[in-house]
Coordinates of C-alpha atoms in Angstrom, one line a residue:
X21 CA 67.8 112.5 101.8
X22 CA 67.1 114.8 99.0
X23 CA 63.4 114.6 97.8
X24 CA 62.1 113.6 94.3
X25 CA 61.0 116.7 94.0
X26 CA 64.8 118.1 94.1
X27 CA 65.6 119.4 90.1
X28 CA 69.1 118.4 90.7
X29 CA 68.4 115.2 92.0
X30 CA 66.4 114.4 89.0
X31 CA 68.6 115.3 86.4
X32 CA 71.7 113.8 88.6
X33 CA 69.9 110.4 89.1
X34 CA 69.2 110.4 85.7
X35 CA 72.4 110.7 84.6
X36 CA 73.7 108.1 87.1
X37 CA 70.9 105.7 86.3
X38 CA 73.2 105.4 82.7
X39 CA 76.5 105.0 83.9
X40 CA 78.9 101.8 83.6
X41 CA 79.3 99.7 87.3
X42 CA 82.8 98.5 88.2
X43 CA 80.8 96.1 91.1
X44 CA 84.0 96.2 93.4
X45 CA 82.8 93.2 95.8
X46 CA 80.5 90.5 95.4
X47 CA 80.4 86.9 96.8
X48 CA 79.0 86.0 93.2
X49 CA 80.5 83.0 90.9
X50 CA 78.8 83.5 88.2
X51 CA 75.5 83.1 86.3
X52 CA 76.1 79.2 85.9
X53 CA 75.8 79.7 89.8
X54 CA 72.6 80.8 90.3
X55 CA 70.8 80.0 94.0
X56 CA 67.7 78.8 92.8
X57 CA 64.7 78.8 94.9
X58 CA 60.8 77.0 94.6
X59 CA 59.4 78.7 97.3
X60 CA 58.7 82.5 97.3
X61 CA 59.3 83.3 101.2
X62 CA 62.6 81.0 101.3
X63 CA 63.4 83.4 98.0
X64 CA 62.2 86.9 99.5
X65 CA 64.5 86.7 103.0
X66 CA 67.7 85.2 101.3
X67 CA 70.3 87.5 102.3
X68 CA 71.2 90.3 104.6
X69 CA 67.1 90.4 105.5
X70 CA 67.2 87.4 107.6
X71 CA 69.3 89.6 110.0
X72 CA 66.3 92.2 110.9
X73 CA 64.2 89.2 111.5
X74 CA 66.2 87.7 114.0
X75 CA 66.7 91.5 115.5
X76 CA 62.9 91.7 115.6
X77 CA 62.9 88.4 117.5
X78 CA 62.6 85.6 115.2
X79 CA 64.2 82.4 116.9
X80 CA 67.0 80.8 115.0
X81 CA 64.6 77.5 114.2
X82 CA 62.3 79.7 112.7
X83 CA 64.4 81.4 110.7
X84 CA 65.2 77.9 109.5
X85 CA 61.8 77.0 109.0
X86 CA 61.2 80.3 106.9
X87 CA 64.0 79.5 104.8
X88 CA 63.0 75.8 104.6
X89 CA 61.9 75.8 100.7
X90 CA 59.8 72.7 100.9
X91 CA 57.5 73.9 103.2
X92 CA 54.1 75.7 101.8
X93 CA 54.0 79.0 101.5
X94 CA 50.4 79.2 103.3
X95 CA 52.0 77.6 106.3
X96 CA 54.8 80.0 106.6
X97 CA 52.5 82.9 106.3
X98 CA 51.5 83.9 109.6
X99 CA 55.1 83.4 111.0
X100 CA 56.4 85.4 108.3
X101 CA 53.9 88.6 108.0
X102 CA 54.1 88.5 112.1
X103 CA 57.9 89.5 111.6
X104 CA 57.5 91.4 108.7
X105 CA 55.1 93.8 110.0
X106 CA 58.1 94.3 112.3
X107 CA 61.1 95.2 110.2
X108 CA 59.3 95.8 106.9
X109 CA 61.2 99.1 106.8
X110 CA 64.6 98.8 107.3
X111 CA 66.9 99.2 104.6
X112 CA 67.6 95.4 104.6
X113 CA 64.0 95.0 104.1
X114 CA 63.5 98.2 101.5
X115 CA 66.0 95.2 98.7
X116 CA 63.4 92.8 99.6
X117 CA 60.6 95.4 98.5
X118 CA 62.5 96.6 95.1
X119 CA 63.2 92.9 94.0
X120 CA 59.2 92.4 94.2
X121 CA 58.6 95.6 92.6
X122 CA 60.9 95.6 89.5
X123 CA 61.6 92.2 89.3
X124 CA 57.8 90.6 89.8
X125 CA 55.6 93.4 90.2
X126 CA 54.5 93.2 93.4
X127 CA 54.0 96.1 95.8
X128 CA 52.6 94.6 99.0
X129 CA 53.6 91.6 100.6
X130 CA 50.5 89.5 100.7
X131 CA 49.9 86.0 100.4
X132 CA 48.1 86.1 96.9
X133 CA 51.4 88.3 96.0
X134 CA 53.6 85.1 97.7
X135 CA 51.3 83.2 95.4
X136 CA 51.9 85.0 92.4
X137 CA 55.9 85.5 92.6
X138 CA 56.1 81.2 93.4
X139 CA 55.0 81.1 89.8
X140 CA 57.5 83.0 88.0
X141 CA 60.5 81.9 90.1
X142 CA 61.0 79.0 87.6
X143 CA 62.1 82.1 85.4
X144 CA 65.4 82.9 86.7
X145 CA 68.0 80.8 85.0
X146 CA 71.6 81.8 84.1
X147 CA 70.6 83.5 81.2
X148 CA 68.1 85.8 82.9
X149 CA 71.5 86.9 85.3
X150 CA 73.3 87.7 83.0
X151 CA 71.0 89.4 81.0
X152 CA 70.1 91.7 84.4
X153 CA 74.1 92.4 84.8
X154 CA 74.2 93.9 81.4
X155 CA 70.4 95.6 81.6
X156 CA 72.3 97.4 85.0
X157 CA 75.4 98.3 83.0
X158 CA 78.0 96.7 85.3
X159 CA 81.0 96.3 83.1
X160 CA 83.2 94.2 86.1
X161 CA 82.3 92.0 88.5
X162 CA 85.0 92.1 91.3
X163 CA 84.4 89.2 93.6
X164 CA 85.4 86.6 96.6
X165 CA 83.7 83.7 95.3
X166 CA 86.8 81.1 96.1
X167 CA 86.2 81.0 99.7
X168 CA 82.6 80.1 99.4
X169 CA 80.3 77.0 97.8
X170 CA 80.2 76.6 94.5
X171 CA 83.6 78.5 94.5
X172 CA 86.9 76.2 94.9
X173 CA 90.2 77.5 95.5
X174 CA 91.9 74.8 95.0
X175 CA 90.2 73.9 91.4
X176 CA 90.6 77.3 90.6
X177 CA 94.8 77.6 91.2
X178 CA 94.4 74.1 89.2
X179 CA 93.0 76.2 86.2
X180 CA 90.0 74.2 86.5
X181 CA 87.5 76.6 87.7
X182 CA 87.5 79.6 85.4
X183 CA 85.4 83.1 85.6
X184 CA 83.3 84.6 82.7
X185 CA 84.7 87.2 80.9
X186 CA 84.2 90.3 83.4
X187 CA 84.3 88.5 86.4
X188 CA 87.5 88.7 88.5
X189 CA 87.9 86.7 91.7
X190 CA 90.2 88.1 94.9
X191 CA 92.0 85.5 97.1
X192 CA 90.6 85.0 100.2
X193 CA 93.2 85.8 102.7
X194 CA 91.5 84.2 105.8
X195 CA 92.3 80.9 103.8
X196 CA 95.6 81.1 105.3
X197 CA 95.3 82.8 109.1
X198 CA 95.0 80.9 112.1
X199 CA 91.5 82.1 113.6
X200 CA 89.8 82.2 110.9
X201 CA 86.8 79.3 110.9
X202 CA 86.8 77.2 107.6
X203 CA 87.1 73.8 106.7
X204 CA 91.1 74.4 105.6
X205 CA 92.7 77.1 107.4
X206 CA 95.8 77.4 109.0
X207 CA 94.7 77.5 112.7
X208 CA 95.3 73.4 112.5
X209 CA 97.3 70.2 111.1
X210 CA 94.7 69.6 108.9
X211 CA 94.8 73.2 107.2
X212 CA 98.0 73.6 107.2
X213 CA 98.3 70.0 105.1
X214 CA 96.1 72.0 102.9
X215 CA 98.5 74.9 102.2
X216 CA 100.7 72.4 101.3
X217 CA 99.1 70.4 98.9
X218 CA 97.6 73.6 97.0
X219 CA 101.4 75.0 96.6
X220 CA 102.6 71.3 95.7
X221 CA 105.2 72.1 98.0
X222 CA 106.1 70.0 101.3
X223 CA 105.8 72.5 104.9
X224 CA 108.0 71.3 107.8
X225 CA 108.7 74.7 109.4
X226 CA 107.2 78.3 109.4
X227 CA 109.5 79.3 106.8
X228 CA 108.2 77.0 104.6
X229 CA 104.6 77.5 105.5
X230 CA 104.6 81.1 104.1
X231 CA 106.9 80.0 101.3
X232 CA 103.9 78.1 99.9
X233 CA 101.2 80.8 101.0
X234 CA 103.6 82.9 98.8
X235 CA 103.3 80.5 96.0
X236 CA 99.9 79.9 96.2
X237 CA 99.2 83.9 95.5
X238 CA 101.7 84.1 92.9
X239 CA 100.0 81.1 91.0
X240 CA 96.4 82.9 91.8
X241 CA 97.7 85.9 90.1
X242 CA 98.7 84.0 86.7
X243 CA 95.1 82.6 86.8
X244 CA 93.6 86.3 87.0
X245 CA 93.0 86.8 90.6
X246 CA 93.4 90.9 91.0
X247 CA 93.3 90.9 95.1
X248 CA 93.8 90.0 98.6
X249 CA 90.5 90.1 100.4
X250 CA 90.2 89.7 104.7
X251 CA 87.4 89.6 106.4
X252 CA 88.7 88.2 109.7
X253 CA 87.6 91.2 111.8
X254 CA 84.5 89.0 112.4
X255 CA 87.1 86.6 114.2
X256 CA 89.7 88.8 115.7
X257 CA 90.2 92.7 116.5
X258 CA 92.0 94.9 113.4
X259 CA 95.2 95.5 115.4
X260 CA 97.9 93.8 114.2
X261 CA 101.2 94.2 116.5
X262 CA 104.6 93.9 115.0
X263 CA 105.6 90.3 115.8
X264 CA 109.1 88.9 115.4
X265 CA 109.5 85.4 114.1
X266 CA 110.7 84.0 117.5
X267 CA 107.9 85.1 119.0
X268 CA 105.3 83.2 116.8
X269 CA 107.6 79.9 115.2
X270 CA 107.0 78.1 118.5
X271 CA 103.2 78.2 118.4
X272 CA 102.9 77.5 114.8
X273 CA 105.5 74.6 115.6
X274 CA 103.0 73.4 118.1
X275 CA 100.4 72.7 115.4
X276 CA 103.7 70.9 113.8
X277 CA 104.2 68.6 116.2
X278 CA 100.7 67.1 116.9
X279 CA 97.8 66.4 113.9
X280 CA 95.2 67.2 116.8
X281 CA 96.3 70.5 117.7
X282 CA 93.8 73.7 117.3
X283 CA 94.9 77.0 118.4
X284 CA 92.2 79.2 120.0
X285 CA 92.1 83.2 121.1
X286 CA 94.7 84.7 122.4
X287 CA 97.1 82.5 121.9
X288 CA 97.3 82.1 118.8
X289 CA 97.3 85.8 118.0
X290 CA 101.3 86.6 117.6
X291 CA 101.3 84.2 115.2
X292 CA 98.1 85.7 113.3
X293 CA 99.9 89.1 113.3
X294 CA 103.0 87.9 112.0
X295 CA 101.6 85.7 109.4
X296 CA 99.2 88.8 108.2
X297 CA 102.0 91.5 108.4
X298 CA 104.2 88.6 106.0
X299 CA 100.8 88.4 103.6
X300 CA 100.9 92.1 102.9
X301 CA 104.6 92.0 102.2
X302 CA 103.6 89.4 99.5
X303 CA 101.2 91.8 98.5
X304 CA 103.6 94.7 97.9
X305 CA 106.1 92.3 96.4
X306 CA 103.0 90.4 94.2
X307 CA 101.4 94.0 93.3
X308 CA 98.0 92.9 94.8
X309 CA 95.5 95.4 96.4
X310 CA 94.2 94.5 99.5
X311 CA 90.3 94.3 100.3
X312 CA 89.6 95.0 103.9
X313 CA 86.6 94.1 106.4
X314 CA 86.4 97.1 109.2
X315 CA 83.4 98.1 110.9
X316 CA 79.7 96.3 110.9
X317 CA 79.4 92.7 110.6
X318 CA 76.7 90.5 108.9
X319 CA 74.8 88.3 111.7
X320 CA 74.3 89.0 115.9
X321 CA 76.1 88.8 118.7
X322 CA 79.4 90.3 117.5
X323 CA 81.7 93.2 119.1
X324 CA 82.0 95.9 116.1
X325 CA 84.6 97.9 118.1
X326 CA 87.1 95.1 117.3
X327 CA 86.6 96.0 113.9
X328 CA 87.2 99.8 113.7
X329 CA 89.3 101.0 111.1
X330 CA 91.0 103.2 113.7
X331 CA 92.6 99.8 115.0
X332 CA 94.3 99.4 111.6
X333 CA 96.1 102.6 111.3
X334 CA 99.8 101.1 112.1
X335 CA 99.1 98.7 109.2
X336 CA 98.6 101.5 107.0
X337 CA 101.6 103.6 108.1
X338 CA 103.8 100.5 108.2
X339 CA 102.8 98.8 104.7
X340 CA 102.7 102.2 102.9
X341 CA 103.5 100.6 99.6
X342 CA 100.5 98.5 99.8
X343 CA 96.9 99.5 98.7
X344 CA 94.0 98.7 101.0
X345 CA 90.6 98.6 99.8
X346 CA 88.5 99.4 103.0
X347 CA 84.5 98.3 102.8
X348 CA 81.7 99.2 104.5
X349 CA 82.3 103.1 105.1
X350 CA 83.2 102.0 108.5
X351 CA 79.4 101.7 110.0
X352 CA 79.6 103.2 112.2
X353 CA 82.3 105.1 112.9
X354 CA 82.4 107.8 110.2
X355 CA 85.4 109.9 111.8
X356 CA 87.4 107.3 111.4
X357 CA 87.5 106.3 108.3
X358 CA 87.7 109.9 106.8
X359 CA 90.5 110.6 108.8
X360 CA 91.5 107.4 107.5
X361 CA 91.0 108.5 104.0
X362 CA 92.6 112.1 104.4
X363 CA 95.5 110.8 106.3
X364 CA 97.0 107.6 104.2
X365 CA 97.6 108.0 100.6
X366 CA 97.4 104.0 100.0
X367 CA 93.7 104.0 101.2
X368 CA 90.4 103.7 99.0
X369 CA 86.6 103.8 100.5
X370 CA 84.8 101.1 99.2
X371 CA 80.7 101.8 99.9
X372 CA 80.4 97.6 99.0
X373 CA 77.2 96.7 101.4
X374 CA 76.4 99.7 103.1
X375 CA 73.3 101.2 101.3
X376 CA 71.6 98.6 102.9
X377 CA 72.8 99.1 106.4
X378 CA 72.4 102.5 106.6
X379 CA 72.0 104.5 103.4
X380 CA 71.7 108.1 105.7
X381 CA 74.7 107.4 106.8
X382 CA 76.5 106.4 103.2
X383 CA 74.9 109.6 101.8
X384 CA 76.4 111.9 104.5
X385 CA 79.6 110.0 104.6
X386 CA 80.2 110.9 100.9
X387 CA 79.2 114.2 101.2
X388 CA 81.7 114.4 103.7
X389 CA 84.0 112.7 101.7
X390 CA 83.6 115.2 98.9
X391 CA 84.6 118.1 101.2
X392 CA 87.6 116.3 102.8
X393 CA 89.1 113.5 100.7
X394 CA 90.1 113.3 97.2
X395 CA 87.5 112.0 95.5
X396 CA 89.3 110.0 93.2
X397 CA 90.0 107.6 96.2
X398 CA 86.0 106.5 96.3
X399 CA 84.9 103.2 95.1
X400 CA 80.9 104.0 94.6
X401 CA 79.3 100.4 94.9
X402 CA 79.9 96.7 95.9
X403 CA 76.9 94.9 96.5
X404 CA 78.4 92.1 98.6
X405 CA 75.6 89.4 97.7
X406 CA 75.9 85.6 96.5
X407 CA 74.4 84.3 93.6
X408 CA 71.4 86.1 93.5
X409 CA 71.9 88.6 91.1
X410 CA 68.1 90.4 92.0
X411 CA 69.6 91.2 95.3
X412 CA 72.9 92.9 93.9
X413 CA 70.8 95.5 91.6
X414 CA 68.4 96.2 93.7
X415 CA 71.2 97.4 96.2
X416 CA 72.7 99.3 93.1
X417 CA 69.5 100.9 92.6
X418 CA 69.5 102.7 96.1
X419 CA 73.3 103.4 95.7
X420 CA 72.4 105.4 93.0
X421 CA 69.8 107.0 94.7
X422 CA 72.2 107.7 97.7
X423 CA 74.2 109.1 95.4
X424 CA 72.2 111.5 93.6
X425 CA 71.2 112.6 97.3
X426 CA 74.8 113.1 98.4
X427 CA 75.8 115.3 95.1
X428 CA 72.9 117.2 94.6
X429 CA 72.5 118.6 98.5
X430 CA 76.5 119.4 97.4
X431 CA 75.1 121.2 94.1
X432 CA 72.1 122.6 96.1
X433 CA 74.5 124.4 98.8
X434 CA 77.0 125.8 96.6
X435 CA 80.3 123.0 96.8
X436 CA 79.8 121.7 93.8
X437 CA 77.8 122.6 90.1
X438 CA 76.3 119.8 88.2
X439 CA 79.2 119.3 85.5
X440 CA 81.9 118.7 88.6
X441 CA 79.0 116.3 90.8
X442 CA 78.4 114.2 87.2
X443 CA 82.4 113.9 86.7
X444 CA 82.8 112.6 90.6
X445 CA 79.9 110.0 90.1
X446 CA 81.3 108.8 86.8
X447 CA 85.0 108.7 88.5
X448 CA 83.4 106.9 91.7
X449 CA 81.3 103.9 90.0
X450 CA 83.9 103.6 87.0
X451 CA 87.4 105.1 86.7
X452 CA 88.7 105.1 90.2
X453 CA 88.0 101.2 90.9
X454 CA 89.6 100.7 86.9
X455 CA 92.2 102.1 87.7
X456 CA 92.7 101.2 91.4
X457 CA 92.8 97.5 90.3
X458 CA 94.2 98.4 87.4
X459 CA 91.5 96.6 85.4
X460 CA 92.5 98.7 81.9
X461 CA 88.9 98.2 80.7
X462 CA 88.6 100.8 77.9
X463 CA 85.0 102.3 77.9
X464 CA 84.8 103.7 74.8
X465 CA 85.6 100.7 72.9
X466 CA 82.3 99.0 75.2

């Protein structure tokens, strides 16, 4: 990564450090949402953090006695510096240290500094969020908040649950596939009761199961939803075969003909293939982009092969109308998703999350990127937090960093100058996501 010392780093971060954010996926509601917290360790590990502990060892009990905020912070002390000594520099762990820094002034993780940051967590309240989303300049929040507490789908098709004004919710897609584990999801009676009653609409057959998925996400799009998100590559591998109807009516007729019925893997995957190859048809028809999940996966013990990008390639050469939003750079497959990228014109990178998995990697991916993709098909930053809006710019803050790295070694070696290396950043973290999602947010009337 390019050192401080770097005069084009400087003057690039500076300039980036000024730009508007379109925030192209969060798992944010809303400042009314805020996850509020008495305890400073419970606070501290919230998040993607929790993950490096249980990597350095931490049992999954106490994790939960770490997280446990009614237990003393002086009891959870040796536990927690024990593990922290461990993982304390990992890029997980590097948020952890800029939401002490800038948000409570705390450089060391000590007890007394525990101490001190349990005082002023009383502080955070909805209008301290929302007064950090404007301090950080992020014009549009772009998030799947309906498929997660507080969030409620069905309140929100109902018009009952509505977003501030910059906040636009995708629909979660695994609502509606058959693997996907939720409390209403199509892989049972109970779920697909569920579709029904969300789309008003009564579901005796196949057909008239994606008739009402197809209703649902045309009513979602009159409330203001702006796009499909799927993450069930955590479930299921990426490759989606070409199923016809035949093939997978009689499975979904089995969860039709008894309430008690749960399909498991692999049988019910023809009928998860052909019910996702019907939702992107809905999304050509509905004009909705569609977010996907490929490569690493939040958590342990999951296969990340199953979620290579390079599994999804006949999705993108079938649906060629549709736009896919693809998150996570791929980690960590980096050829694949640039071939990806310079192959397919309906394909954006979306860098959402993975700063904090691997930000050597994110900066030489997009220096890549520059050299073989258009850059006008780069989506700079999605934070991919709840409501814990410290978290979120703490990530932006190394994104920017990363991507002051990435331009200036460009600038340094000869590819670019600065004016061409300020116009891509400005087009990553603003226009291309505007206009991807066709968000027609005017910035010079902001």
């Amino acid at each position: 990564m390019i050192h401080r010392g770097s005069p084009a780093f400087d003057r690039l971060l500076s300039f980036i450090d000024d730009l508007p954010v379109i925030d192209c996926h969060e798992h944010m509601a809303g400042p009314d949402h805020l996850v509020r917290f008495s305890e400073p360790i419970a606070a501290l590990i919230a998040g993607y953090y929790a993950g490096d502990l249980i990597s350095a060892g931490l049992k999954e009990q106490q994790l939960a006695f770490l997280r446990d905020d009614t237990v003393a912070t002086g009891d959870k002390w040796p536990l927690f510096q024990a593990y922290w000594e461990r993982s304390q520099h990992t890029a997980y762990a590097r948020v952890t240290k800029l939401v002490m820094q800038d948000v409570y002034g705390e450089r060391a993780m000590t007890l007394a500094a525990l101490n001190r940051i349990a005082e002023r967590l009383p502080e955070r309240a909805p209008a301290y969020y929302r007064q950090m989303m404007r301090d950080a300049n992020i014009r549009c929040v772009i998030t799947d908040a309906l498929g997660w507490p507080p969030g409620d789908f069905g309140a929100f098709l109902r018009g009952e649950q509505v977003f501030e004004t910059g906040w636009r919710p995708v629909v979660p897609l695994p609502l509606f596939h058959v693997l996907q584990h939720h409390e209403h999801t199509a892989r049972d009676w109970r779920g697909i009761q569920q579709v029904s009653e969300w789309a008003d609409q009564p579901i005796t057959s196949l057909d008239e199961f994606t008739e009402a998925v197809f209703e649902i996400l045309r009513i979602a799009k009159a409330r203001g939803a702006l796009a499909l998100k799927d993450q069930c590559a955590y479930n299921r591998t990426l490759a989606y075969d070409v199923v016809a109807k035949g093939e997978a009516e009689p499975i979904f007729n089995r969860l039709l003909n008894d309430a008690n019925a749960v399909l498991g893997w692999p049988e019910a995957k023809p009928l998860d293939d052909f019910l996702f190859h019907q939702y992107m048809r809905f999304a050509r028809e509905l004009d909705f982009p569609v977010q996907i999940h490929t490569g690493h996966m939040a958590g342990s013990y999951n296969r990340v092969d199953k979620a290579n990008v390079g599994l999804f390639v006949p999705v993108l050469e079938l649906h060629r109308e549709v736009k896919f939003d693809l998150f996570h750079g791929n980690w960590p497959y980096m050829g694949d998703i640039l071939f990806v990228m310079k192959n397919y014109p309906n394909v954006a990178l979306n860098l959402t999350w993975l700063y904090i998995i691997d930000p050597l990697y994110a900066q030489r991916l997009l220096e890549r990127a520059v050299i073989t993709v258009p850059h006008s098909k780069i989506h700079a930053f999605g934070g991919d937090h709840l409501d814990m809006p410290e978290r979120a710019l703490a990530h932006l803050k190394l994104a920017r960093h990363v991507i002051a790295a990435a331009l200036a070694n460009l600038v340094e070696t000869g590819w670019l100058d600065e004016e061409g290396a300020r116009s891509i950043a400005e087009q990553w973290f603003f226009d291309n996501p505007n206009r991807f999602f066709a968000l027609a947010i005017d910035e010079q009337k902001m």
